[in-house]
Coordinates of C-alpha atoms in Angstrom, one line a residue:
X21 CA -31.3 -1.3 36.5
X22 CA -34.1 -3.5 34.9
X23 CA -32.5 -6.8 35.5
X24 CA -32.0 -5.7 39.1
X25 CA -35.8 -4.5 38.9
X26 CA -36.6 -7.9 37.8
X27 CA -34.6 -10.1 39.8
X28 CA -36.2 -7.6 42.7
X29 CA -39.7 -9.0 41.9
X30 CA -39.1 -12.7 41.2
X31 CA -37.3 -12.9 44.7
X32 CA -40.9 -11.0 45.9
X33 CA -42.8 -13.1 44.3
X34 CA -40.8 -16.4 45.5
X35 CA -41.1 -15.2 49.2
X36 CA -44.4 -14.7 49.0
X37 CA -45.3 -17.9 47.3
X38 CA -43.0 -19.7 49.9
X39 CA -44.5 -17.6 53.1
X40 CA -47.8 -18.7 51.9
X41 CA -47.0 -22.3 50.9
X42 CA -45.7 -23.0 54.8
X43 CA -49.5 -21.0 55.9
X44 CA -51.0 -23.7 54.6
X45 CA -48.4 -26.2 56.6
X46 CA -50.2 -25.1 60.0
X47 CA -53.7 -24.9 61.9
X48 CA -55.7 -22.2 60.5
X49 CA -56.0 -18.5 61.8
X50 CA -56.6 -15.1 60.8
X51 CA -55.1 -14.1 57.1
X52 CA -51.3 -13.4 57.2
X53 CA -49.0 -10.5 55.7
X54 CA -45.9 -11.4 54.1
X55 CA -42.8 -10.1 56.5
X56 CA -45.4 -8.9 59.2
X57 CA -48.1 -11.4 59.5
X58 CA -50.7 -10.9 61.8
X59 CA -48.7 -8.7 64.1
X60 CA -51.0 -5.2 63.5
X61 CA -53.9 -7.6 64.2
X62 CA -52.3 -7.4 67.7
X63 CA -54.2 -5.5 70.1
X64 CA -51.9 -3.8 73.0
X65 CA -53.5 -5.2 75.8
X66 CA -55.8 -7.7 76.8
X67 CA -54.2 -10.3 74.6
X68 CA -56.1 -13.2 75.8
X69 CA -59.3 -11.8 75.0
X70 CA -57.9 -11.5 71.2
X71 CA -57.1 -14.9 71.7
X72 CA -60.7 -16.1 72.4
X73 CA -62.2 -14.6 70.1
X74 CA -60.0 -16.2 67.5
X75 CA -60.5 -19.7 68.7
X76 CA -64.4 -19.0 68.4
X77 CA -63.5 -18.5 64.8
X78 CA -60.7 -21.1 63.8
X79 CA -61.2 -23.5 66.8
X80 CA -59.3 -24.3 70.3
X81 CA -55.8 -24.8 68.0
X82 CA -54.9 -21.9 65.4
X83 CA -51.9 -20.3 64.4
X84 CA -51.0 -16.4 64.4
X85 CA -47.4 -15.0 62.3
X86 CA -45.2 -12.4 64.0
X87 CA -44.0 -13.5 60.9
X88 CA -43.0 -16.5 62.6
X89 CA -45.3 -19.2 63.5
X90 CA -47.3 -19.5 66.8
X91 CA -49.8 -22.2 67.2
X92 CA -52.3 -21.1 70.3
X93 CA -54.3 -23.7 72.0
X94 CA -57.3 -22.7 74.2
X95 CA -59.4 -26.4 74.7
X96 CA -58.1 -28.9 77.6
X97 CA -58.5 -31.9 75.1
X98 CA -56.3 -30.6 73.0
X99 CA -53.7 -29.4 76.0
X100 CA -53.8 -32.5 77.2
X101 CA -53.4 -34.7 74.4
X102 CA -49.9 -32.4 73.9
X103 CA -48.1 -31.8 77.1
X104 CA -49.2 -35.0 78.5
X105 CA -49.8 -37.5 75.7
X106 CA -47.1 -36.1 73.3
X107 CA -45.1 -34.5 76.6
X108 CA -41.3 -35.2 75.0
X109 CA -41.9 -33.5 72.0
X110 CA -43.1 -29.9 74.3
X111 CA -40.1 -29.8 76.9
X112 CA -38.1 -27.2 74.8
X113 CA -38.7 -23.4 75.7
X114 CA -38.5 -20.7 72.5
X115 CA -35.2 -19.2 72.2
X116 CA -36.7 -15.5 71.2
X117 CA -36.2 -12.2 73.0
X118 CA -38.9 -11.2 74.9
X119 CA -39.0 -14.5 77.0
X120 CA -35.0 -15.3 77.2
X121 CA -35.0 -11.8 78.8
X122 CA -36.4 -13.1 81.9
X123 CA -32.6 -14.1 82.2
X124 CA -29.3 -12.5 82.1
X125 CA -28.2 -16.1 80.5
X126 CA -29.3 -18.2 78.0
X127 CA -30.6 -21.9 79.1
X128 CA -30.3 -21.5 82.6
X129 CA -32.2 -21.7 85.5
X130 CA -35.5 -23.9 85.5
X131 CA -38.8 -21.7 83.7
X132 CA -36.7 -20.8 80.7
X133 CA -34.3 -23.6 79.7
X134 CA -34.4 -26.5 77.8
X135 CA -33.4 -29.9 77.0
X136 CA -30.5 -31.5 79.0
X137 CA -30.1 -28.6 81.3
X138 CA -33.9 -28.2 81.9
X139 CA -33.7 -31.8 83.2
X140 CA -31.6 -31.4 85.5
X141 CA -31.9 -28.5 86.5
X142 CA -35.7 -29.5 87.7
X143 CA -34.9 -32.8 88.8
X144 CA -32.4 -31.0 91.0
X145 CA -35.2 -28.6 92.5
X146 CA -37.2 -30.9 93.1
X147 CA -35.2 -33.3 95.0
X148 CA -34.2 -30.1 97.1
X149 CA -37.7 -29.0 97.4
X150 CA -38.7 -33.1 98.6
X151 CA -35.9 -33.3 101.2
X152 CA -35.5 -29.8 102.6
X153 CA -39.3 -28.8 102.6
X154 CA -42.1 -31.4 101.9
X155 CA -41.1 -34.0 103.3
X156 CA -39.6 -33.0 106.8
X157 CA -42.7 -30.3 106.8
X158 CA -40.6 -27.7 107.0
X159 CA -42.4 -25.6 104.5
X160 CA -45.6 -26.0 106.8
X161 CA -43.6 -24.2 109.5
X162 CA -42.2 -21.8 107.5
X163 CA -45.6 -20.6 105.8
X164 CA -46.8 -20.6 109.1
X165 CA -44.3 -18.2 110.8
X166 CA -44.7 -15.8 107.7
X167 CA -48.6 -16.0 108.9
X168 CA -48.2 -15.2 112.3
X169 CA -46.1 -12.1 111.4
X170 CA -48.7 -11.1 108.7
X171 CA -51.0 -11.4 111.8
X172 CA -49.2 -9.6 114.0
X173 CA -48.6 -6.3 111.7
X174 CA -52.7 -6.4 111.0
X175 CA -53.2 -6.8 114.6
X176 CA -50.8 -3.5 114.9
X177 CA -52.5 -1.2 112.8
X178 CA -54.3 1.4 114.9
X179 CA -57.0 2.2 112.0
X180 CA -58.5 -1.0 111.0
X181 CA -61.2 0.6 108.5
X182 CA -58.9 1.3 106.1
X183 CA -56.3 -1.0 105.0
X184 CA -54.7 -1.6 101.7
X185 CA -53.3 -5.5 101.7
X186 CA -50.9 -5.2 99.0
X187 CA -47.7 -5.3 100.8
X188 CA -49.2 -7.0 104.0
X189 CA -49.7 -9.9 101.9
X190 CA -46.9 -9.1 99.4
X191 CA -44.3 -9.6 102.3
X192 CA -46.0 -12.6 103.9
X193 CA -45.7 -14.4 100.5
X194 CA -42.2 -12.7 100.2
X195 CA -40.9 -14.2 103.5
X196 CA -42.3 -17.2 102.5
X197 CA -40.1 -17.5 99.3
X198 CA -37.2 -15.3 101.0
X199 CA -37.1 -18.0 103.8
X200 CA -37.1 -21.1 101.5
X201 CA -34.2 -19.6 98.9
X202 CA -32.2 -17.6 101.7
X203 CA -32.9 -18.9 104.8
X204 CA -34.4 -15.2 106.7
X205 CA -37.3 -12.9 106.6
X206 CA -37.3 -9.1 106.1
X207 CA -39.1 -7.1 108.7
X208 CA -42.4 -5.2 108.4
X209 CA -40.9 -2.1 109.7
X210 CA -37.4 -2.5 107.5
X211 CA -38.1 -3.5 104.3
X212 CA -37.3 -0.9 101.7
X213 CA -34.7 -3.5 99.8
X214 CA -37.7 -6.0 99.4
X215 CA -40.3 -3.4 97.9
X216 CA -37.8 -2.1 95.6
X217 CA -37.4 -5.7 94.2
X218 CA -40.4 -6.3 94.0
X219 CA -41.1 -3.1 92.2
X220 CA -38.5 -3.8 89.2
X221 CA -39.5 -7.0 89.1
X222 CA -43.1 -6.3 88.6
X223 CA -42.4 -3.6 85.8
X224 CA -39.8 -5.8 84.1
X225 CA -42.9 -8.3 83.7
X226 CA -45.4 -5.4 82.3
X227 CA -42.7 -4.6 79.8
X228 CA -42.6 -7.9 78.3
X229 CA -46.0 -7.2 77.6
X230 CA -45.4 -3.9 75.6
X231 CA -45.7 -3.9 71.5
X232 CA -42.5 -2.8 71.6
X233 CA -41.2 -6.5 73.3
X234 CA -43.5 -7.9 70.7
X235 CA -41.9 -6.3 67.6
X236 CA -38.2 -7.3 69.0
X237 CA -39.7 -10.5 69.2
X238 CA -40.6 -11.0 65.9
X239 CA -37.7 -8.8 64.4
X240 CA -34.7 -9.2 67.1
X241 CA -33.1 -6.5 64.5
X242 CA -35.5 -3.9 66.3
X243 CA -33.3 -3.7 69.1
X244 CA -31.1 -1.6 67.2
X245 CA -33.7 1.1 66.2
X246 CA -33.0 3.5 68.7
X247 CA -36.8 4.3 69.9
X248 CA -37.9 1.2 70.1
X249 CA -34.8 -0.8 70.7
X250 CA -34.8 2.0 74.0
X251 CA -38.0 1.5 75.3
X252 CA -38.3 -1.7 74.4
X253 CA -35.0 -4.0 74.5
X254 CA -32.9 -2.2 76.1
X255 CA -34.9 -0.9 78.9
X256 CA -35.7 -4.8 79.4
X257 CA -32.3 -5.6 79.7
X258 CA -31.3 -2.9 82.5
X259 CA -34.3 -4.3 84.4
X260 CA -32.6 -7.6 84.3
X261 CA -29.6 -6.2 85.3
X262 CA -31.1 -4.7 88.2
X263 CA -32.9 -8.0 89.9
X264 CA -29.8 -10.4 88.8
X265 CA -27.0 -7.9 90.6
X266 CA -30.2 -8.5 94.0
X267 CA -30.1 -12.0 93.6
X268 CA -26.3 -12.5 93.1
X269 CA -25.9 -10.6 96.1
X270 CA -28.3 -12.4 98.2
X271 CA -26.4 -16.0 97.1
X272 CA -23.0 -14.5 97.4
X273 CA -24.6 -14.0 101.1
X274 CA -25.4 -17.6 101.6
X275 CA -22.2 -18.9 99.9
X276 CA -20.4 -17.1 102.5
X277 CA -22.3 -18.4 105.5
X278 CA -22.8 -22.2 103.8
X279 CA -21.1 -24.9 106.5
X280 CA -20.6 -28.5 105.0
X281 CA -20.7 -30.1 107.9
X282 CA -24.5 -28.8 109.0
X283 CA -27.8 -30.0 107.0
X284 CA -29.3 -27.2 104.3
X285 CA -31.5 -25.1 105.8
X286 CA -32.6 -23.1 102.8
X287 CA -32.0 -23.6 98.7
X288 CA -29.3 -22.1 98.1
X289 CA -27.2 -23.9 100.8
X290 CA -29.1 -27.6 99.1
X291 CA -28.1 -26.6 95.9
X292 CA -24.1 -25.7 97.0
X293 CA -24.2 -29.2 98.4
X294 CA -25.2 -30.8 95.6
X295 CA -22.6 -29.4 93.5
X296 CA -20.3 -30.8 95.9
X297 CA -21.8 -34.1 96.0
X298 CA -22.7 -34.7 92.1
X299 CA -19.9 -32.8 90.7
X300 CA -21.6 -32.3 87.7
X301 CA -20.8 -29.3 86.1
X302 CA -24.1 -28.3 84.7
X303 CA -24.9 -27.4 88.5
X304 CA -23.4 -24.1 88.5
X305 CA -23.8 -20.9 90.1
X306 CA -24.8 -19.6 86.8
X307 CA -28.1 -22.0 86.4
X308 CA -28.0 -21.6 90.9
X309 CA -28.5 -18.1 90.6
X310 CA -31.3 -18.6 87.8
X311 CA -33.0 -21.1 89.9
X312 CA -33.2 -19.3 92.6
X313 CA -34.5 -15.6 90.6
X314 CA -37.3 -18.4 88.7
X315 CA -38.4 -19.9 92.1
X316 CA -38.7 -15.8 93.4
X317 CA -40.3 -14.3 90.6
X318 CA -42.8 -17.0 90.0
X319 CA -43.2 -17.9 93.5
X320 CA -44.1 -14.5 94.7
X321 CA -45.8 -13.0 91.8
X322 CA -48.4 -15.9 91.6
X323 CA -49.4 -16.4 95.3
X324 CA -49.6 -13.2 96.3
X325 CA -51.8 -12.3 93.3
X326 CA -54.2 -14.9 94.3
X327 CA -54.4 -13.9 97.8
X328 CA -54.9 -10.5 97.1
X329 CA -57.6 -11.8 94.3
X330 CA -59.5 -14.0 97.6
X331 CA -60.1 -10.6 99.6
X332 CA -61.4 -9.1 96.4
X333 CA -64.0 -12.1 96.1
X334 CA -64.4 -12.5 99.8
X335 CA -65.8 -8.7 99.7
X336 CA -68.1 -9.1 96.4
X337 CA -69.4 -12.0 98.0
X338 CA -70.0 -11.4 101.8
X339 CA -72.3 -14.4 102.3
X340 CA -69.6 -16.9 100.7
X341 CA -66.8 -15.2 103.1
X342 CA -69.0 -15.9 106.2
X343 CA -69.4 -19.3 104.8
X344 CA -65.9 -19.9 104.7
X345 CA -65.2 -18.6 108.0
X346 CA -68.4 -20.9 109.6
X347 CA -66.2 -23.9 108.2
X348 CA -63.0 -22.8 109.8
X349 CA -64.7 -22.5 113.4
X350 CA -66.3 -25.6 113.2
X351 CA -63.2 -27.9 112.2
X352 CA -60.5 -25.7 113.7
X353 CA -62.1 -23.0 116.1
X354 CA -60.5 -20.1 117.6
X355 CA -57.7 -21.0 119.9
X356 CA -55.7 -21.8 117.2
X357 CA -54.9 -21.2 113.3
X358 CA -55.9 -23.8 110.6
X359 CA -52.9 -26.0 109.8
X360 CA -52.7 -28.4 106.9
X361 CA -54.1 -31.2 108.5
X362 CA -57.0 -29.7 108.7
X363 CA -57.9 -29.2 105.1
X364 CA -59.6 -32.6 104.6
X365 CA -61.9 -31.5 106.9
X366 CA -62.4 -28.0 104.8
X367 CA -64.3 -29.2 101.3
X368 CA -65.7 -25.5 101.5
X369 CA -62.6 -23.6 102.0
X370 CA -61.0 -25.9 99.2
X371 CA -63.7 -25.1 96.8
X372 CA -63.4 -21.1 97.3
X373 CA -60.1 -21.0 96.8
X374 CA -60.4 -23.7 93.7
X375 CA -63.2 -21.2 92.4
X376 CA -60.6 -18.1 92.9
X377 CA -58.3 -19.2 90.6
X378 CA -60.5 -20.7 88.1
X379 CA -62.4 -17.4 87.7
X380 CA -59.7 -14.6 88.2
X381 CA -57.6 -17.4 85.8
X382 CA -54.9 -15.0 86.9
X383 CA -51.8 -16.2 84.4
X384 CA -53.7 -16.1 81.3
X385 CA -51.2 -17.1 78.5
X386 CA -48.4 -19.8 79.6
X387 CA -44.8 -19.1 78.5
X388 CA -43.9 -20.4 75.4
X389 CA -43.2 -24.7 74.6
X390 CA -41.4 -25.7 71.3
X391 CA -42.2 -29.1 69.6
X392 CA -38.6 -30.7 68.9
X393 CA -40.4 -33.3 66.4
X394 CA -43.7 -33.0 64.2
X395 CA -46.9 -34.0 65.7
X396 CA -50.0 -33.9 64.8
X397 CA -52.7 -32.5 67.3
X398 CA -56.3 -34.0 66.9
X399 CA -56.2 -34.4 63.1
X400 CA -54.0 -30.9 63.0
X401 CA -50.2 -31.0 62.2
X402 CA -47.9 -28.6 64.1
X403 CA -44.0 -28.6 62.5
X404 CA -41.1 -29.1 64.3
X405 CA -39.7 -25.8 66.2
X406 CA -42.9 -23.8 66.5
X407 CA -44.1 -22.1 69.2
X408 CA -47.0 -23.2 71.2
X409 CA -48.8 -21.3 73.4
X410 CA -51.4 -22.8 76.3
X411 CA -54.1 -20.4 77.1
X412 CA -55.5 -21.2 80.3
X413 CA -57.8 -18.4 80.7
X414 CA -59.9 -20.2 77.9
X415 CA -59.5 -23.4 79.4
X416 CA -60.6 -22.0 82.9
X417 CA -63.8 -19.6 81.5
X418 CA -65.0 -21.4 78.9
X419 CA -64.6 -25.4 79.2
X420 CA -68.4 -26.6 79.4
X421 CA -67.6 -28.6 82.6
X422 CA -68.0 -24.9 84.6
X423 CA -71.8 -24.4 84.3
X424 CA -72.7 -20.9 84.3
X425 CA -68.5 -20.4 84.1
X426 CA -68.6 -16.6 84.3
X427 CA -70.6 -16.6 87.4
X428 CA -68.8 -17.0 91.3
X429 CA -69.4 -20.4 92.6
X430 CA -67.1 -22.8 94.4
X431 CA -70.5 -25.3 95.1
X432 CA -69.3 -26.3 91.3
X433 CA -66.3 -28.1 93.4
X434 CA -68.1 -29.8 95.1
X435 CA -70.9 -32.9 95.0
X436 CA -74.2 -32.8 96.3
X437 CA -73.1 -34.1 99.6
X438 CA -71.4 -31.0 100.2
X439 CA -68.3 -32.6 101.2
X440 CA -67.0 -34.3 98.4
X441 CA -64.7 -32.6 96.1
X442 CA -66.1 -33.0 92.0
X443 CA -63.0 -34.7 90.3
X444 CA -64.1 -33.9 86.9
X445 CA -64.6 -30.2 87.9
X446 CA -60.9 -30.3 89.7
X447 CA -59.2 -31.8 86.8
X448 CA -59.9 -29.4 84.4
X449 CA -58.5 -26.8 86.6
X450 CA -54.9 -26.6 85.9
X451 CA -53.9 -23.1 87.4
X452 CA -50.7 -24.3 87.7
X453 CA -50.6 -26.0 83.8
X454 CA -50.4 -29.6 83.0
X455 CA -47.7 -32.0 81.8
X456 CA -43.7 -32.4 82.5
X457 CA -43.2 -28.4 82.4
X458 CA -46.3 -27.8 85.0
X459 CA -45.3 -25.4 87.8
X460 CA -42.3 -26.9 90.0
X461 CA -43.6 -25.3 93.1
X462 CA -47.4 -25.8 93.0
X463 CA -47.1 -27.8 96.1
X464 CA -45.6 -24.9 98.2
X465 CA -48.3 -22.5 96.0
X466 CA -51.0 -24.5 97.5
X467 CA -49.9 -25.1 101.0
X468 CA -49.3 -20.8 100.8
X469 CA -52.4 -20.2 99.7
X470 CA -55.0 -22.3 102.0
X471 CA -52.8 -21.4 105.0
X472 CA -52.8 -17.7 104.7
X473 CA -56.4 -17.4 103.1
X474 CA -57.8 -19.7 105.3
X475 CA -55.7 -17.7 109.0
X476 CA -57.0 -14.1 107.2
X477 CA -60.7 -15.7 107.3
X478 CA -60.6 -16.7 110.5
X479 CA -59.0 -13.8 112.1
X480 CA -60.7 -10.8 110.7
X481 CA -63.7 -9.9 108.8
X482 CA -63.1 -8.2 105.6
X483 CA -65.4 -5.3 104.6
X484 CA -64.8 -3.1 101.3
X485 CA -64.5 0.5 101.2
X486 CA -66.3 0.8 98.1
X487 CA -67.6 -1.5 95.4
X488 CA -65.4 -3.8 94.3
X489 CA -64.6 -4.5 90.6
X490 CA -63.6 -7.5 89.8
X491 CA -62.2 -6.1 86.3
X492 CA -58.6 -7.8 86.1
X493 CA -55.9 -5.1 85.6
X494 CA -53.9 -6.1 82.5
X495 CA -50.1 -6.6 83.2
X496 CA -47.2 -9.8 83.9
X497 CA -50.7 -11.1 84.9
X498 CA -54.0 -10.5 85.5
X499 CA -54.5 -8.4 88.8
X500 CA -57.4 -7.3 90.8
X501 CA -58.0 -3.5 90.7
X502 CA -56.7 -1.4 94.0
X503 CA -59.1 -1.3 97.0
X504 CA -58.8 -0.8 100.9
X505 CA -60.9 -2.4 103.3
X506 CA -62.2 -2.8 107.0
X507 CA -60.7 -5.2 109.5
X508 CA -63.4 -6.6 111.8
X509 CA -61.6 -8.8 114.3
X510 CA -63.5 -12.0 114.4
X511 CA -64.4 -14.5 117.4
X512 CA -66.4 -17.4 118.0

């Protein structure tokens, strides 16, 4: 019994001295516990704010245990010099629970894989996205058929003075992405499947927030404590299993309809004829299905966010909203809605919706990168395989190129001519993150969003019911609190 005592205390006593021999391997942070590190320093919401508050302490690059390592960074010079200077070494994703629970399968799709796969898996999509949309402007006219149906169903409602624009603007987005991946829209008065996507999706995306996805994080063992391993794994996993069985049925829909001989219309038929036409068998319809459920969550979760953000701000700030709108009638009028060509011509319009994402700074913490080699990150050294996390909410609130950065003010986009966009200011906006694992659809995200912001300004006025809070409600992102408002029709 002693010897086991004592071999029971020099293996203790080697763990530690080992756990705290690799602490000293890594940027600095708060003090670690052995086994649990800094995980009850965690708070259970509001993570970000944690996170700032640390780097005000150890600097823009620290590290927190879980009791594995994750490096934070929260300063665009340091971003910067690692996803874009040092870019090969970040183009891995983390292989832990709570993020490889976005999909059913491991490596697939383009958010969550890595390496080989995530190469062409990305090159793939984008080459779609280039043929089928950008380039033959096809995305233009689908955004703008998804307006004129969001238009339409405003222009329906019989009591205008109080409107809630969550699923208006939910199912505009929606269509938007629906169209793109499947090739149809739902229907505002049919579209009970859509909502009850949307719905699992968005508390699948709280739940990876939850302590509970946190602990099976750091101990994947949790899963198997029934409690936790209930609320927390498990309960993930059925989620998953609901959305994947939505979108293998919508792609088992498409195979069935996909002709050869005509040109792809929507993703899913691109993607079928490239696996014809490469033959490689890393196009699959296991990473086709993942694609496709990356392209909806992200797509839709994102742009609809911000929209419904822009309405929030464009009723705080009434005088900025009537600015806008004074811009859209002089460039583009009334006989017609604003159209991409016009935003040259819209510095104003730009800046607002520039501003709108830099203050709301709606996807706080970026999903996970993992160095494949050492590097060392202004004077700091980060070890092979560990975690790194970007936060832009940091970047977007507290770089000193935003002068007075908590206040509301696109002029900061803008030079004193009033016309010319501030590069320096732009460039340090990265809403949709920087580097070879930057967003894959920020072109369609901002074509979405100054089309249907900019159609909503000019076609109604929007009046609050009540003050508006611009407190961010803490979930799969950051989202502006509830409100209705009032629908003035607007003319000339």
């Amino acid at each position: 019994m002693s010897i086991l005592i004592v071999a029971s205390l020099i293996f203790v006593t080697v763990y530690i001295a080992h756990f705290y021999w690799k602490v000293r391997k890594y940027p600095k942070g708060p003090f670690p516990l052995p086994l649990i590190g800094n995980l009850l320093q965690f708070p259970g919401e509001n993570i970000h704010i944690y996170f700032d508050d640390l780097a005000k302490e150890y600097g823009p690059c620290f590290t927190l245990w879980t009791p594995l390592p994750s490096v934070v960074i929260t300063d665009y010079e340091y971003l910067k010099e690692a996803f874009v200077a040092q870019s090969d070494a970040f183009i891995y994703r983390s292989d832990i629970p709570s993020e490889t629970l976005l999909q059913p399968h491991k490596n697939t799709g383009v958010l969550m894989s890595s390496g080989e796969n995530w190469q062409l898996q990305r090159r793939t999509s984008l080459k779609i996205l280039r043929n089928f949309g950008m380039g033959k402007n096809l995305m233009e006219d689908q955004v703008m058929r998804s307006v004129h149906e969001l238009l339409a169903q405003l222009e329906s409602i019989k009591d205008k003075k109080n409107v809630d624009m969550f699923w208006p603007i939910q199912l505009c987005v929606g269509n938007v992405i629906n169209e793109s991946l499947f090739g149809y829209h739902y229907k505002y008065e049919d579209y009970e499947r859509f909502k009850t996507f949307v719905t699992i999706v968005d508390t699948h995306l709280r739940s990876l927030q939850s302590r509970a996805s946190l602990l099976i994080a750091a101990f994947p063992w949790f899963r198997h404590v029934p409690i936790i391993g209930e609320s927390g794994y498990y309960g993930i996993k059925r989620n998953v299993e609901r959305y994947q069985k939505f979108i293998d049925e919508e792609v088992a829909s498409r195979v069935k309809d996909y002709d050869r001989g005509s040109d792809p219309d929507n993703f899913v038929h691109a993607y079928l004829q490239q696996m014809e036409q490469t033959g490689n068998p890393g196009l699959d319809m296991k990473n086709l299905c993942a694609s496709v459920l990356d392209f909806w969550v992200a797509g839709m979760e994102t742009t609809s966010t911000t929209l419904r953000w822009s309405l929030a701000y464009m009723m705080k700030y009434p005088e900025i909203q009537d600015k806008v709108r004074k811009e859209i009638f002089n460039v583009v009028g009334t006989s017609r809605l604003p159209s991409m060509s016009d935003k040259p011509n819209m510095p104003y319009t730009q800046a607002v919706i520039h501003e709108i994402q830099r203050h709301s700074s709606m996807i706080p913490l970026l999903a996970s990168h993992t160095n494949i080699e050492d590097i060392v990150l202004k004077g700091q050294t980060i070890p092979s395989g560990t975690r790194v996390f970007a936060q832009l909410w940091s970047i977007l609130k507290r770089d000193s190129i935003f002068e007075e950065r908590d206040e509301f003010n696109p002029d900061r986009y803008l030079l004193k001519d009033g016309k010319t966009m501030n590069k320096a200011v732009l460039e340090r906006t990265i809403p949709f993150s920087i580097g070879k694992r930057s967003c894959v659809g920020e072109g369609l995200a901002r074509l979405e969003l100054f089309l249907i912001f900019s159609a909503m300004m000019q076609q109604y006025e929007f009046v609050a019911n009540g003050q508006i809070d611009l407190t961010p409600v803490y979930g799969g992102a950051l989202s502006a609190k509830p409100y209705t408002c009032h629908l003035i029709p607007q003319t000339a």
